[in-house]
mmCIF file of C-alpha atoms in Angstrom:
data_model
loop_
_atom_site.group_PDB
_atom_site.id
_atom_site.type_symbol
_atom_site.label_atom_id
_atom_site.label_comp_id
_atom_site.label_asym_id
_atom_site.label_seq_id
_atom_site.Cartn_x
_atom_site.Cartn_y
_atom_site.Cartn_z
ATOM 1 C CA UNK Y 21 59.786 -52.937 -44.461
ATOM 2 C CA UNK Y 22 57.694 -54.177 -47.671
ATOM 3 C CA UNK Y 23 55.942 -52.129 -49.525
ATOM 4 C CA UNK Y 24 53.361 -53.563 -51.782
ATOM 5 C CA UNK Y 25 51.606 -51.092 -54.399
ATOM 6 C CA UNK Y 26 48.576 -51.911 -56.508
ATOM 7 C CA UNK Y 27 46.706 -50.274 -59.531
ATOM 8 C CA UNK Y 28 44.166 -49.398 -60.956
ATOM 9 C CA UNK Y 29 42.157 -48.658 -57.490
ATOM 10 C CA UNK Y 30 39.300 -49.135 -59.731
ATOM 11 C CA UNK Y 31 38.471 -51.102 -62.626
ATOM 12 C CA UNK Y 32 35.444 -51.414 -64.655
ATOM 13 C CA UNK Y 33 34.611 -53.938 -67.479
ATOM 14 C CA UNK Y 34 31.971 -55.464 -69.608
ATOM 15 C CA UNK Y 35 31.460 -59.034 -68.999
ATOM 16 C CA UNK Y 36 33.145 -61.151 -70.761
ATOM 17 C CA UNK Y 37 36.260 -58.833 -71.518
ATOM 18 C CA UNK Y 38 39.964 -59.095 -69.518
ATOM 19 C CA UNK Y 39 40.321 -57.619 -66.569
ATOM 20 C CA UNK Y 40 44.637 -56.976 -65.293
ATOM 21 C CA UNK Y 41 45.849 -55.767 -61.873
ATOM 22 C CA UNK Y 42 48.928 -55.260 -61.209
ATOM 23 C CA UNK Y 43 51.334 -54.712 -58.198
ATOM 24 C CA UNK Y 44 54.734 -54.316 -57.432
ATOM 25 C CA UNK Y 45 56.664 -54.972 -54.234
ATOM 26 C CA UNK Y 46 60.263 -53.830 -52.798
ATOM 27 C CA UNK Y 47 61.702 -56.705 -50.772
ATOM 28 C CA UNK Y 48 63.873 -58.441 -52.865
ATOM 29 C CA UNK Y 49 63.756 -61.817 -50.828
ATOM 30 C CA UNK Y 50 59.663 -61.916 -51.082
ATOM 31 C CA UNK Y 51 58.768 -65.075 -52.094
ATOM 32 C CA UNK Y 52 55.843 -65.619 -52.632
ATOM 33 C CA UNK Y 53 52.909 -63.757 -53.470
ATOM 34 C CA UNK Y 54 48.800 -64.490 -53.329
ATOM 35 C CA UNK Y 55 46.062 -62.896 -54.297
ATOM 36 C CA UNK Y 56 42.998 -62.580 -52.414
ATOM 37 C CA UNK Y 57 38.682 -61.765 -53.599
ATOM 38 C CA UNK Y 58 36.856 -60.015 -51.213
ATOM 39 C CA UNK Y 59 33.221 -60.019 -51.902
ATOM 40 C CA UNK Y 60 31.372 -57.072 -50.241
ATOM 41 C CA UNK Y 61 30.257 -58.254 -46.495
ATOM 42 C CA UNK Y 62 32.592 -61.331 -46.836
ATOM 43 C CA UNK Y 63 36.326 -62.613 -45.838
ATOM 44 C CA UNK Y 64 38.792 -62.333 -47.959
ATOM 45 C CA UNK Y 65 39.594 -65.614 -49.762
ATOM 46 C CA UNK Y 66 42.874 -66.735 -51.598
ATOM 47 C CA UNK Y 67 41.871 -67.487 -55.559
ATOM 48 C CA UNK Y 68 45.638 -67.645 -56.687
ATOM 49 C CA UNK Y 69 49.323 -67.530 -55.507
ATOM 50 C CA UNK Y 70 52.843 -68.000 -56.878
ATOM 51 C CA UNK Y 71 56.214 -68.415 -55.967
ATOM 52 C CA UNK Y 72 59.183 -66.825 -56.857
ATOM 53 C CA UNK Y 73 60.824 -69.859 -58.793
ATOM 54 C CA UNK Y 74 57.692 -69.702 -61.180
ATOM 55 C CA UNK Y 75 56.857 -67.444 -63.818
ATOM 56 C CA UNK Y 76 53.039 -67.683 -64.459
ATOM 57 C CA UNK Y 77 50.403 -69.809 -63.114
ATOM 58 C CA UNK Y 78 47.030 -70.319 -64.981
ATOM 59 C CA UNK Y 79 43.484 -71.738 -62.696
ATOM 60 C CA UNK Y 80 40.851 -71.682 -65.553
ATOM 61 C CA UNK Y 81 39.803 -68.035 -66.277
ATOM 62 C CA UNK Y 82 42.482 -66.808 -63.613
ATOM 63 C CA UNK Y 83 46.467 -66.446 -64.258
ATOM 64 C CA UNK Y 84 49.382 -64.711 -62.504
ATOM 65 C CA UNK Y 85 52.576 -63.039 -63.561
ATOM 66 C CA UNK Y 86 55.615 -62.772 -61.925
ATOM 67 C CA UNK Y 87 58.863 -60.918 -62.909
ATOM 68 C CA UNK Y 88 61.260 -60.875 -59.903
ATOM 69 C CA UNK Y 89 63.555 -58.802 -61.532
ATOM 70 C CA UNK Y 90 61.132 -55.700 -61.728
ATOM 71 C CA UNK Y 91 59.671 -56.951 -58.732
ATOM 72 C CA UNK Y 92 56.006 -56.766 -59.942
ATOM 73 C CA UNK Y 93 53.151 -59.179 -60.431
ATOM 74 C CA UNK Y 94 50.008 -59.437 -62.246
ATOM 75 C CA UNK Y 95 46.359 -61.057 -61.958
ATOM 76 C CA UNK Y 96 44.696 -61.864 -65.410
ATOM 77 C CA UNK Y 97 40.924 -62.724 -65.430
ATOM 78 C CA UNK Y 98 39.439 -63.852 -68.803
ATOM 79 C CA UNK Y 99 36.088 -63.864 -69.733
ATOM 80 C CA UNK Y 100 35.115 -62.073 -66.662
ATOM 81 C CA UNK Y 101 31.309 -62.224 -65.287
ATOM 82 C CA UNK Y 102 29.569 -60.473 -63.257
ATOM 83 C CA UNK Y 103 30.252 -62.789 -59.855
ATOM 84 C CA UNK Y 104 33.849 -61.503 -60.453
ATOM 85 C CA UNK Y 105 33.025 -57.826 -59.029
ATOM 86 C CA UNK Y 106 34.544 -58.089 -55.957
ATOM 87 C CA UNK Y 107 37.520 -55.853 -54.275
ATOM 88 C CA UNK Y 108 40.837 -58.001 -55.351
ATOM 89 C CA UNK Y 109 43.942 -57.446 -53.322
ATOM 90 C CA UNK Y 110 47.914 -58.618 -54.045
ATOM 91 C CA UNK Y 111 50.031 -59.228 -51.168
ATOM 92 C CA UNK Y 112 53.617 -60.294 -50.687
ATOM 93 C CA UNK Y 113 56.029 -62.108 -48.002
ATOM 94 C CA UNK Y 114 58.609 -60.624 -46.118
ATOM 95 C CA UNK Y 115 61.012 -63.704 -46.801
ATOM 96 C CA UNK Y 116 63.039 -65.055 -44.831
ATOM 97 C CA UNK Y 117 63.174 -62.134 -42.440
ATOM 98 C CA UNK Y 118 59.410 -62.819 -41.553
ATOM 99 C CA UNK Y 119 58.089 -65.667 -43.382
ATOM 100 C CA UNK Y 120 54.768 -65.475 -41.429
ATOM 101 C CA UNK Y 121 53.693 -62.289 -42.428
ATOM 102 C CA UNK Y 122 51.812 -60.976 -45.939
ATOM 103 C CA UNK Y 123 51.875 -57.583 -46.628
ATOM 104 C CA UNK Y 124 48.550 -56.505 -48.904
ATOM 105 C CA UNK Y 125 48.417 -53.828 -51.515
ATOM 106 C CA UNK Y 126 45.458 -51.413 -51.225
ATOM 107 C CA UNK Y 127 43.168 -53.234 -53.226
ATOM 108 C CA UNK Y 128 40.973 -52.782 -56.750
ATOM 109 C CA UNK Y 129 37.698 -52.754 -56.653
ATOM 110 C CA UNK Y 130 36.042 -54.550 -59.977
ATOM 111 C CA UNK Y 131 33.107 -53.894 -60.917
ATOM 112 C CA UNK Y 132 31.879 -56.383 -64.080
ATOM 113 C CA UNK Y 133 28.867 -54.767 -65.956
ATOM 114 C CA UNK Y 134 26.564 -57.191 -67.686
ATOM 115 C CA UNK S 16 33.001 -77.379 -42.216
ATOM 116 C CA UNK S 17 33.686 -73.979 -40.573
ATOM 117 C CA UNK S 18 37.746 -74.047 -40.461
ATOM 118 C CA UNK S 19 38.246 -70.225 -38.790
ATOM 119 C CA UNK S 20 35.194 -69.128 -36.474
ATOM 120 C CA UNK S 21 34.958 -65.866 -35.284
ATOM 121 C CA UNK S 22 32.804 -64.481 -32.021
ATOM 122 C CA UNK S 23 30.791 -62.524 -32.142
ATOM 123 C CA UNK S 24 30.102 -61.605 -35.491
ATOM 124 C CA UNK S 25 28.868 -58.192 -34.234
ATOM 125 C CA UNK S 26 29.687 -56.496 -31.245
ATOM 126 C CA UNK S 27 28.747 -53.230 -30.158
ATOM 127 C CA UNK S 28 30.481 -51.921 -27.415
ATOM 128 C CA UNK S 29 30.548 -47.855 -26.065
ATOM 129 C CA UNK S 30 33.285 -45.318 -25.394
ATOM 130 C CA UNK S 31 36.153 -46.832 -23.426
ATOM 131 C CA UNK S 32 34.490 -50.097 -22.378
ATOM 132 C CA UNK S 33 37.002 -53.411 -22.793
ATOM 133 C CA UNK S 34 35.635 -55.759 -25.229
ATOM 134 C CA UNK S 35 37.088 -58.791 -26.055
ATOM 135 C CA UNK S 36 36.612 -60.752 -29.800
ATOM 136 C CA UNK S 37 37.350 -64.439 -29.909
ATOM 137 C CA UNK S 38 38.604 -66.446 -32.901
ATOM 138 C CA UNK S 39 38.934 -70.027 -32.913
ATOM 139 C CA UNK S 40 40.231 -73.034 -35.573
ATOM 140 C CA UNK S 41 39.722 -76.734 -36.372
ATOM 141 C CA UNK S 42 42.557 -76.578 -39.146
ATOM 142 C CA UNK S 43 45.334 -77.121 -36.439
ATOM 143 C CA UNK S 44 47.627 -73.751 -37.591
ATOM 144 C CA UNK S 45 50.568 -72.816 -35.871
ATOM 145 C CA UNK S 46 50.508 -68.980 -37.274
ATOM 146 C CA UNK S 47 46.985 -67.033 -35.869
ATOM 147 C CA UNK S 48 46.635 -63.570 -36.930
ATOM 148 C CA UNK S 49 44.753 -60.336 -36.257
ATOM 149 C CA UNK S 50 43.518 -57.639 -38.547
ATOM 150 C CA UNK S 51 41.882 -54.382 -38.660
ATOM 151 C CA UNK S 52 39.621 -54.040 -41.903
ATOM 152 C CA UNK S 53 38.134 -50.783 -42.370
ATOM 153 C CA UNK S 54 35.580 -49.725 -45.193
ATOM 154 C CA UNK S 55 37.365 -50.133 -48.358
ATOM 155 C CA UNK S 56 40.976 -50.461 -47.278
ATOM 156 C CA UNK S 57 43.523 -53.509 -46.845
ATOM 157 C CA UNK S 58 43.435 -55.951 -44.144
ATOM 158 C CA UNK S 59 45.810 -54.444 -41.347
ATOM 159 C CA UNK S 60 48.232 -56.670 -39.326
ATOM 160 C CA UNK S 61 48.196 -56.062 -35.610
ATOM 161 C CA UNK S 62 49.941 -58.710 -34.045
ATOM 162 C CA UNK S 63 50.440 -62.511 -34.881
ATOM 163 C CA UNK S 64 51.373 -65.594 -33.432
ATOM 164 C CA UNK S 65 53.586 -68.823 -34.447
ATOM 165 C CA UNK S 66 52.657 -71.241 -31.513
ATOM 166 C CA UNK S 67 53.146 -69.186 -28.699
ATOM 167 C CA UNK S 68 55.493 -66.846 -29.899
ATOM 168 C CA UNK S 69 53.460 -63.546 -29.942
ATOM 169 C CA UNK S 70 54.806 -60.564 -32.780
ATOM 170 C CA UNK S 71 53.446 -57.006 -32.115
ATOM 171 C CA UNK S 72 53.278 -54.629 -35.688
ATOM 172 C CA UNK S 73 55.437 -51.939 -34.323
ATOM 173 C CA UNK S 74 52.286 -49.589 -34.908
ATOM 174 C CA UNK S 75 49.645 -51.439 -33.287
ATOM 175 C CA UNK S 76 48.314 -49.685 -30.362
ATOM 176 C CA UNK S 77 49.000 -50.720 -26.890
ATOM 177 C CA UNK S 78 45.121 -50.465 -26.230
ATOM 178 C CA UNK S 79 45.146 -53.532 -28.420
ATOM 179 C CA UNK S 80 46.070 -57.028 -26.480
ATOM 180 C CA UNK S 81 46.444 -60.563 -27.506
ATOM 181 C CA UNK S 82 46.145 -63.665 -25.764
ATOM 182 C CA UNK S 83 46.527 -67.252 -27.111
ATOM 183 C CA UNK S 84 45.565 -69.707 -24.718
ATOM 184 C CA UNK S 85 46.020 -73.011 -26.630
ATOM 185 C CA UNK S 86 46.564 -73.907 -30.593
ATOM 186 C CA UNK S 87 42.842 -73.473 -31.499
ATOM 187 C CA UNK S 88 42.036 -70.249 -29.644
ATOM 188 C CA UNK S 89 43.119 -66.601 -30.052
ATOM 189 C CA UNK S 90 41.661 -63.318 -28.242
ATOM 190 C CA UNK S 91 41.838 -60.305 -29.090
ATOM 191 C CA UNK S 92 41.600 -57.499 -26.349
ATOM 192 C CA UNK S 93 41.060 -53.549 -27.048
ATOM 193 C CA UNK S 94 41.122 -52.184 -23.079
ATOM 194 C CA UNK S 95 39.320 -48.773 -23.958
ATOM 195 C CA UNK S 96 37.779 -48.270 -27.425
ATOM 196 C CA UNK S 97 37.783 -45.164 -29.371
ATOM 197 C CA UNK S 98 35.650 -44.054 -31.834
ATOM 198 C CA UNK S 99 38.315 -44.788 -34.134
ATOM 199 C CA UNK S 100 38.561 -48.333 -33.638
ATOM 200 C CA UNK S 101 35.094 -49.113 -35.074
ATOM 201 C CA UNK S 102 35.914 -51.373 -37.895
ATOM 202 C CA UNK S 103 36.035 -55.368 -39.010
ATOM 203 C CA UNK S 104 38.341 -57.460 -37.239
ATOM 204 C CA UNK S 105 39.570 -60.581 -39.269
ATOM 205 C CA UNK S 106 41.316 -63.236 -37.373
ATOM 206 C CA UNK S 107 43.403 -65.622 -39.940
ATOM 207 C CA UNK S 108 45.516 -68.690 -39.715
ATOM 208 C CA UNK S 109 48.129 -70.394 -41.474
ATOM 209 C CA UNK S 110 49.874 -73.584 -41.585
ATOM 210 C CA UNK S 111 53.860 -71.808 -40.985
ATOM 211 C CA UNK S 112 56.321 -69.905 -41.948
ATOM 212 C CA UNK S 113 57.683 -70.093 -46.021
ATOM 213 C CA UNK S 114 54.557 -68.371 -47.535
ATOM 214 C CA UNK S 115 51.378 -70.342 -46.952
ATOM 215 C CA UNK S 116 47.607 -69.323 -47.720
ATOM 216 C CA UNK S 117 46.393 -67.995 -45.268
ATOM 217 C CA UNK S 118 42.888 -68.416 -43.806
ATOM 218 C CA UNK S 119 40.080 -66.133 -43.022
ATOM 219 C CA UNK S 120 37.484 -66.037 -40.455
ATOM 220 C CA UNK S 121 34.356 -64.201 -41.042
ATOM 221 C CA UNK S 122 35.186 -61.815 -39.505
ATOM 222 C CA UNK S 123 34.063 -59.702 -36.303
ATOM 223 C CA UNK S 124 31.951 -56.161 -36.934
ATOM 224 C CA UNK S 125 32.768 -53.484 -34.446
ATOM 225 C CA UNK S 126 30.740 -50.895 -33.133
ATOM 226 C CA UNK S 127 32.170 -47.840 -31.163
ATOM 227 C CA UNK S 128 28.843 -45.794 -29.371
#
């Protein structure tokens, strides 16, 4: 089945500097590939996705990488603040084999110091 | 406004007594889905369904049931809880199959005494 691995676990930043996560999958036919913010107490909640016909997609301070060919994918947050410290998890499809299901990666927690 | 409602939002329940959690939607979804959250890990996929069609995760515990009475509602049964199945419980819904975002409910605390 997928496998969907994520890094740093942790990250820790001053506010306003970059923050990247990355993650990288091992079914070839995953298409597409959200991430989800999940403030402490909360649901998680989708903040970006992209597909696998698209190479980067930019929403304001947020933007995502994809390279199928290495099969890994990134989340860029610019100008972070401290309402960004939440845990932040990737996740993946299964395809076509199992196009309902999303496997996540085990999350980063980021922590944005003022 | 609330699009994925989860009841109750805590439940406490002891040793080995059923409980049942309850998740329902206004957004019309075909896909419903249940997770286990515990502290500080992923969101864990126990079962699913797309309309009635009901998928297991070939892991999930058989003290773990599902029922889906209708589009809007989902249940989700654990027939004799351990102390290991204290955890969150996230019900989520999505609009199909061909990657779609998928939607959280607030989820469902549970207590194992």
């Amino acid at each position: 089945g997928e496998n969907v691995e994520q890094h740093p676990s942790t990250l820790s930043v001053q506010e306003g500097d970059s923050a990247v996560i990355k993650c990288t999958y091992s079914d070839s036919a995953s298409n597409y590939f959200p991430w989800y913010k999940q403030e402490l107490g909360k649901r998680p909640q989708l903040i970006i996705d992209i597909r696998s016909n698209v190479g980067e997609k930019k929403d304001q301070r947020i933007a995502v990488t994809l390279n199928k060919t290495a099969k890994h994918f990134s989340l860029h947050i610019t100008e972070t603040q401290p309402e960004d410290s939440a845990v932040y998890f990737c996740a993946s499809d299964h395809g076509k084999s199992s196009g309902d299901k999303l496997t996540f990666g085990t999350g980063t927690r980021l922590a944005v110091r003022p | 406004d609330a699009m994925v409602i989860q009841n109750p939002r805590y439940q406490v329940t002891q040793f080995g007594k059923p409980v049942t959690l309850s998740c329902s939607q206004t957004l019309n979804h075909n896909v419903m889905y249940w997770y286990q959250q515990k502290s500080s890990q992923a969101p864990k996929l126990l079962f699913h369904y797309y309309d009635k069609d009901f998928n297991n995760e070939a892991d999930t515990p058989d003290n773990f049931q599902s029922r889906r009475p209708n589009t809007s509602f989902c249940f989700l049964d654990i027939r004799s809880p351990g102390l290991g199945d204290a955890a969150m419980y996230l019900c989520a819904t999505s609009r199909g199959r061909g990657g779609y975002e998928q939607y959280f409910g607030p989820g469902t605390r549970l207590t194992v005494t």
